Short mmCIF file of C-alpha atoms in Angstrom, two decimals:
data_model
loop_
_atom_site.label_atom_id
_atom_site.label_comp_id
_atom_site.label_asym_id
_atom_site.label_seq_id
_atom_site.Cartn_x
_atom_site.Cartn_y
_atom_site.Cartn_z
CA MET A 68 0.00 0.00 0.00
CA SER A 69 2.85 2.39 0.72
CA GLU A 70 3.95 2.16 -2.92
CA GLU A 71 0.51 3.49 -3.84
CA THR A 72 0.67 6.24 -1.21
CA PRO A 73 4.37 7.12 -0.81
CA VAL A 74 3.49 10.29 1.11
CA LEU A 75 0.79 10.62 3.76
CA THR A 76 -0.57 13.86 5.19
CA GLU A 77 -2.47 14.58 8.38
CA VAL A 78 -3.78 17.86 9.77
CA ARG A 79 -3.73 18.55 13.50
CA GLY A 80 -5.00 22.06 14.09
CA PRO A 81 -2.58 24.46 12.39
CA ILE A 82 -0.02 21.67 11.83
CA LEU A 83 0.41 19.61 8.65
CA ILE A 84 2.21 16.30 9.22
CA ILE A 85 3.92 14.96 6.09
CA THR A 86 5.00 11.32 6.36
CA LEU A 87 7.40 9.65 3.94
CA ASN A 88 5.68 6.30 3.53
CA ARG A 89 7.98 3.75 1.91
CA PRO A 90 9.05 1.87 5.07
CA GLU A 91 10.00 -1.29 3.17
CA ALA A 92 12.63 0.82 1.34
CA LYS A 93 13.67 2.81 4.44
CA ASN A 94 11.70 5.69 2.90
CA ALA A 95 14.19 6.04 0.05
CA ALA A 96 13.04 8.76 -2.32
CA ASN A 97 11.74 7.85 -5.75
CA LEU A 98 9.93 10.12 -8.18
CA ALA A 99 6.48 9.29 -6.78
CA LEU A 100 7.58 10.21 -3.27
CA SER A 101 9.10 13.45 -4.56
CA LYS A 102 5.86 14.42 -6.28
CA GLY A 103 3.94 13.63 -3.09
CA VAL A 104 6.17 15.83 -0.96
CA ALA A 105 5.95 18.69 -3.46
CA ALA A 106 2.15 18.49 -3.38
CA ALA A 107 2.16 18.49 0.43
CA ILE A 108 4.43 21.54 0.53
CA ASP A 109 2.10 23.34 -1.87
CA ARG A 110 -0.80 22.50 0.42
CA LEU A 111 1.05 23.81 3.48
CA ASP A 112 1.75 27.16 1.84
CA ALA A 113 -1.66 27.55 0.22
CA ASP A 114 -3.91 26.70 3.18
CA ASP A 115 -4.39 29.73 5.45
CA ALA A 116 -5.50 27.41 8.27
CA LEU A 117 -2.03 25.84 8.37
CA SER A 118 0.91 27.66 9.89
CA VAL A 119 3.61 25.00 10.36
CA GLY A 120 4.59 21.65 8.86
CA ILE A 121 6.39 18.54 10.10
CA ILE A 122 8.08 16.03 7.82
CA THR A 123 8.84 12.58 9.20
CA GLY A 124 9.25 8.97 8.08
CA ALA A 125 7.18 5.82 8.55
CA GLY A 126 8.50 2.59 10.03
CA GLY A 127 11.02 4.01 12.48
CA THR A 128 13.35 5.70 10.05
CA PHE A 129 13.41 9.13 8.42
CA CYS A 130 14.89 8.65 4.94
CA SER A 131 17.80 6.59 3.66
CA GLY A 132 18.33 8.84 0.64
CA MET A 133 17.79 8.21 -3.04
CA ASP A 134 16.22 4.97 -4.19
CA LEU A 135 19.30 3.39 -5.77
CA LYS A 136 17.24 0.73 -7.56
CA GLY A 137 15.34 3.49 -9.30
CA PHE A 138 18.59 5.32 -10.01
CA LEU A 139 19.98 2.27 -11.79
CA LYS A 140 16.84 2.23 -13.95
CA GLY A 141 17.40 5.85 -14.93
CA GLU A 142 14.91 7.45 -12.54
CA ARG A 143 15.82 10.65 -10.69
CA PRO A 144 13.87 11.57 -7.54
CA SER A 145 14.09 15.29 -8.27
CA ILE A 146 11.57 17.76 -9.65
CA PRO A 147 12.77 20.70 -11.76
CA GLY A 148 12.68 23.84 -9.67
CA ARG A 149 11.85 21.86 -6.53
CA GLY A 150 14.90 19.65 -6.13
CA PHE A 151 15.40 16.28 -4.44
CA ALA A 152 12.24 14.88 -2.85
CA GLY A 153 10.35 17.89 -4.21
CA LEU A 154 11.78 20.01 -1.38
CA THR A 155 15.51 20.72 -1.24
CA GLU A 156 15.57 23.57 -3.75
CA ALA A 157 12.21 25.07 -2.79
CA PRO A 158 11.39 24.79 0.93
CA PRO A 159 7.99 26.12 2.01
CA LYS A 160 7.39 29.73 2.98
CA LYS A 161 5.96 28.50 6.26
CA PRO A 162 8.09 26.83 8.95
CA LEU A 163 8.94 23.17 8.42
CA ILE A 164 10.28 20.83 11.13
CA ALA A 165 12.08 17.54 10.43
CA ALA A 166 11.21 14.79 12.92
CA VAL A 167 14.03 12.27 12.61
CA ASP A 168 13.99 8.69 13.88
CA GLY A 169 16.46 6.09 12.70
CA TYR A 170 18.52 7.17 9.72
CA ALA A 171 18.66 10.49 7.88
CA LEU A 172 21.33 9.68 5.33
CA ALA A 173 22.40 11.12 1.97
CA GLY A 174 19.25 12.66 0.49
CA GLY A 175 17.52 12.05 3.81
CA MET A 176 20.08 14.25 5.53
CA GLU A 177 19.57 16.83 2.79
CA ILE A 178 15.82 16.81 3.37
CA ALA A 179 16.43 17.47 7.06
CA LEU A 180 18.90 20.28 6.31
CA SER A 181 16.26 21.89 4.08
CA CYS A 182 13.93 22.23 7.05
CA ASP A 183 13.91 25.19 9.44
CA MET A 184 14.25 23.05 12.56
CA ILE A 185 15.18 19.45 13.36
CA VAL A 186 14.01 17.26 16.23
CA ALA A 187 15.63 13.85 16.54
CA ASN A 188 15.46 10.71 18.63
CA ARG A 189 18.64 10.17 20.62
CA ASN A 190 19.51 7.09 18.55
CA ALA A 191 19.12 8.79 15.16
CA LYS A 192 22.03 8.76 12.73
CA PHE A 193 22.96 11.40 10.17
CA GLY A 194 25.41 11.56 7.29
CA ILE A 195 26.11 12.27 3.65
CA PRO A 196 27.86 9.04 2.55
CA GLU A 197 27.51 9.72 -1.18
CA VAL A 198 31.29 9.65 -1.70
CA LYS A 199 31.26 6.01 -0.60
CA ARG A 200 29.06 5.31 -3.64
CA GLY A 201 31.09 7.42 -6.05
CA LEU A 202 28.49 10.19 -5.88
CA ALA A 203 28.27 13.68 -4.35
CA ALA A 204 25.72 15.19 -1.95
CA ALA A 205 24.38 17.54 -4.60
CA ALA A 206 20.88 17.96 -3.16
CA GLY A 207 22.02 20.55 -0.66
CA GLY A 208 24.36 18.65 1.63
CA LEU A 209 27.54 20.21 0.29
CA ILE A 210 25.97 23.67 0.33
CA ARG A 211 23.97 23.67 3.55
CA MET A 212 26.24 21.69 5.88
CA PRO A 213 29.11 24.24 5.93
CA ARG A 214 26.51 26.98 6.52
CA GLN A 215 24.84 25.13 9.38
CA MET A 216 27.88 23.68 11.17
CA PRO A 217 31.61 24.53 11.45
CA PHE A 218 33.31 24.51 8.04
CA ARG A 219 36.02 21.95 8.82
CA VAL A 220 33.58 19.57 10.48
CA ALA A 221 31.31 19.73 7.44
CA MET A 222 34.33 19.10 5.22
CA GLU A 223 35.26 16.00 7.20
CA PHE A 224 31.76 14.52 7.09
CA ALA A 225 31.43 15.24 3.36
CA LEU A 226 34.79 13.73 2.40
CA THR A 227 34.73 10.68 4.69
CA GLY A 228 31.03 9.91 4.34
CA GLU A 229 30.98 8.84 7.99
CA PHE A 230 27.77 8.87 10.05
CA PHE A 231 27.28 10.91 13.22
CA GLY A 232 24.69 10.68 15.97
CA ALA A 233 22.00 12.98 17.27
CA GLU A 234 24.03 14.10 20.28
CA ARG A 235 26.91 15.16 18.03
CA ALA A 236 24.48 16.92 15.71
CA TYR A 237 22.99 18.76 18.69
CA GLN A 238 26.45 19.83 19.84
CA LEU A 239 27.13 21.19 16.35
CA GLY A 240 23.92 23.22 16.46
CA ILE A 241 22.03 21.58 13.60
CA ILE A 242 19.41 19.96 15.83
CA ASN A 243 16.97 21.89 18.00
CA ARG A 244 15.88 19.10 20.32
CA VAL A 245 16.96 15.53 21.14
CA THR A 246 14.33 13.23 22.60
CA ASP A 247 14.29 9.77 24.13
CA GLY A 248 10.88 9.06 22.62
CA PRO A 249 9.48 9.28 19.09
CA ALA A 250 10.75 12.34 17.26
CA LEU A 251 7.26 13.13 15.99
CA ALA A 252 5.92 13.62 19.51
CA ALA A 253 8.65 16.14 20.33
CA ALA A 254 8.23 17.83 16.96
CA LEU A 255 4.50 18.20 17.60
CA GLU A 256 5.27 20.01 20.86
CA LEU A 257 7.56 22.41 19.03
CA ALA A 258 5.06 22.86 16.19
CA ALA A 259 2.24 23.54 18.65
CA ALA A 260 4.27 26.32 20.26
CA ILE A 261 4.77 27.86 16.81
CA GLY A 262 1.19 27.25 15.70
CA ALA A 263 -0.16 29.10 18.74
CA ASN A 264 1.35 32.33 17.42
CA GLY A 265 0.11 34.75 14.79
CA PRO A 266 0.46 33.03 11.39
CA LEU A 267 1.33 36.22 9.51
CA ALA A 268 3.99 37.05 12.09
CA VAL A 269 5.44 33.53 11.98
CA LYS A 270 5.66 33.49 8.19
CA ALA A 271 7.21 36.97 8.00
CA SER A 272 9.70 36.16 10.76
CA LYS A 273 10.89 33.08 8.90
CA GLN A 274 11.22 35.07 5.69
CA VAL A 275 13.39 37.74 7.33
CA ILE A 276 15.66 35.19 9.01
CA VAL A 277 16.14 33.21 5.79
CA GLU A 278 16.56 36.11 3.37
CA SER A 279 18.50 38.56 5.55
CA ARG A 280 21.65 36.44 5.36
CA LEU A 281 22.18 37.83 1.85
CA TRP A 282 21.08 41.42 2.44
CA PRO A 283 23.62 44.25 2.14
CA GLU A 284 23.97 46.04 5.48
CA ASP A 285 22.83 49.36 4.03
CA GLU A 286 19.57 47.79 2.83
CA MET A 287 18.66 45.37 5.62
CA TRP A 288 16.34 47.65 7.60
CA LYS A 289 14.44 48.72 4.50
CA ARG A 290 14.04 45.16 3.30
CA GLN A 291 12.91 43.97 6.72
CA GLN A 292 10.30 46.72 6.87
CA GLU A 293 8.91 45.68 3.50
CA ILE A 294 8.25 42.21 4.94
CA VAL A 295 7.13 42.98 8.50
CA GLY A 296 5.33 46.27 7.81
CA PRO A 297 2.08 44.60 6.72
CA VAL A 298 2.15 42.45 9.88
CA PHE A 299 1.99 45.51 12.14
CA VAL A 300 -1.16 46.85 10.44
CA SER A 301 -2.92 43.46 10.18
CA GLU A 302 -6.10 42.40 11.95
CA ASP A 303 -4.03 39.77 13.75
CA ALA A 304 -1.79 42.45 15.26
CA ARG A 305 -4.80 44.19 16.78
CA GLU A 306 -6.21 40.86 17.91
CA GLY A 307 -2.93 39.92 19.59
CA ALA A 308 -2.83 43.17 21.53
CA ALA A 309 -6.51 42.90 22.49
CA ALA A 310 -6.12 39.28 23.62
CA PHE A 311 -3.15 40.22 25.79
CA ALA A 312 -5.05 43.10 27.37
CA GLU A 313 -8.14 40.96 27.95
CA LYS A 314 -6.10 38.01 29.24
CA ARG A 315 -7.54 35.52 26.75
CA PRO A 316 -6.16 33.33 23.93
CA PRO A 317 -6.00 35.17 20.59
CA ASN A 318 -8.31 34.23 17.74
CA TRP A 319 -6.03 34.51 14.71
CA LYS A 320 -7.54 35.10 11.27
CA GLY A 321 -4.34 35.16 9.22
CA LYS A 322 -5.08 38.63 7.90
#
């Protein structure tokens, strides 16, 4: 059945859970899975009732990378303009959390690095072992790892292809939370904390953090204002202030 439905989605309040559903293949990405993820990402961004997403894997593992059997048949699990697994070149505009159990290797690691936050079980393993297969981590691993961890450490992992654990990843600052239980449960706690906030404010805050890394210093305040200005005059901004004053939960409208 998982071959027929390689990606599952579930809505819990403002949270969209995206599950890679090829457990018999350790959730290795083929073209069908990539199309399913891309469709789920489109849904996350398009639905005003959703404010945060979680991507996880079925069967106790996150993703073992590219489906090598498909690769040998000439199939590529990438979508033009979207990248590997329909995600790595075009992450959503809304926050996305990776919930990692088991292995996040090769393309699986690159999926996780594409997310805004990562929560992992203590026994999870990470790595970009493509060099061991005569390949290169071209779906974002070689680009994002040296930006998200110390340069020389990223260089070592990329050139040796060795795995590293969740504790090491946490020490390097690429994981937000390490849990003893299922990663999804901890990711849902994090997502709920995000989803309780104003959706316009959350989306704009992510946009500033992501885009400001490339802004010239003499333009950064102007560019930030262009993004956050509409938030300050939104209905949600007034609702947030009123809810605080009236000591009640806010009723966000996303406008």
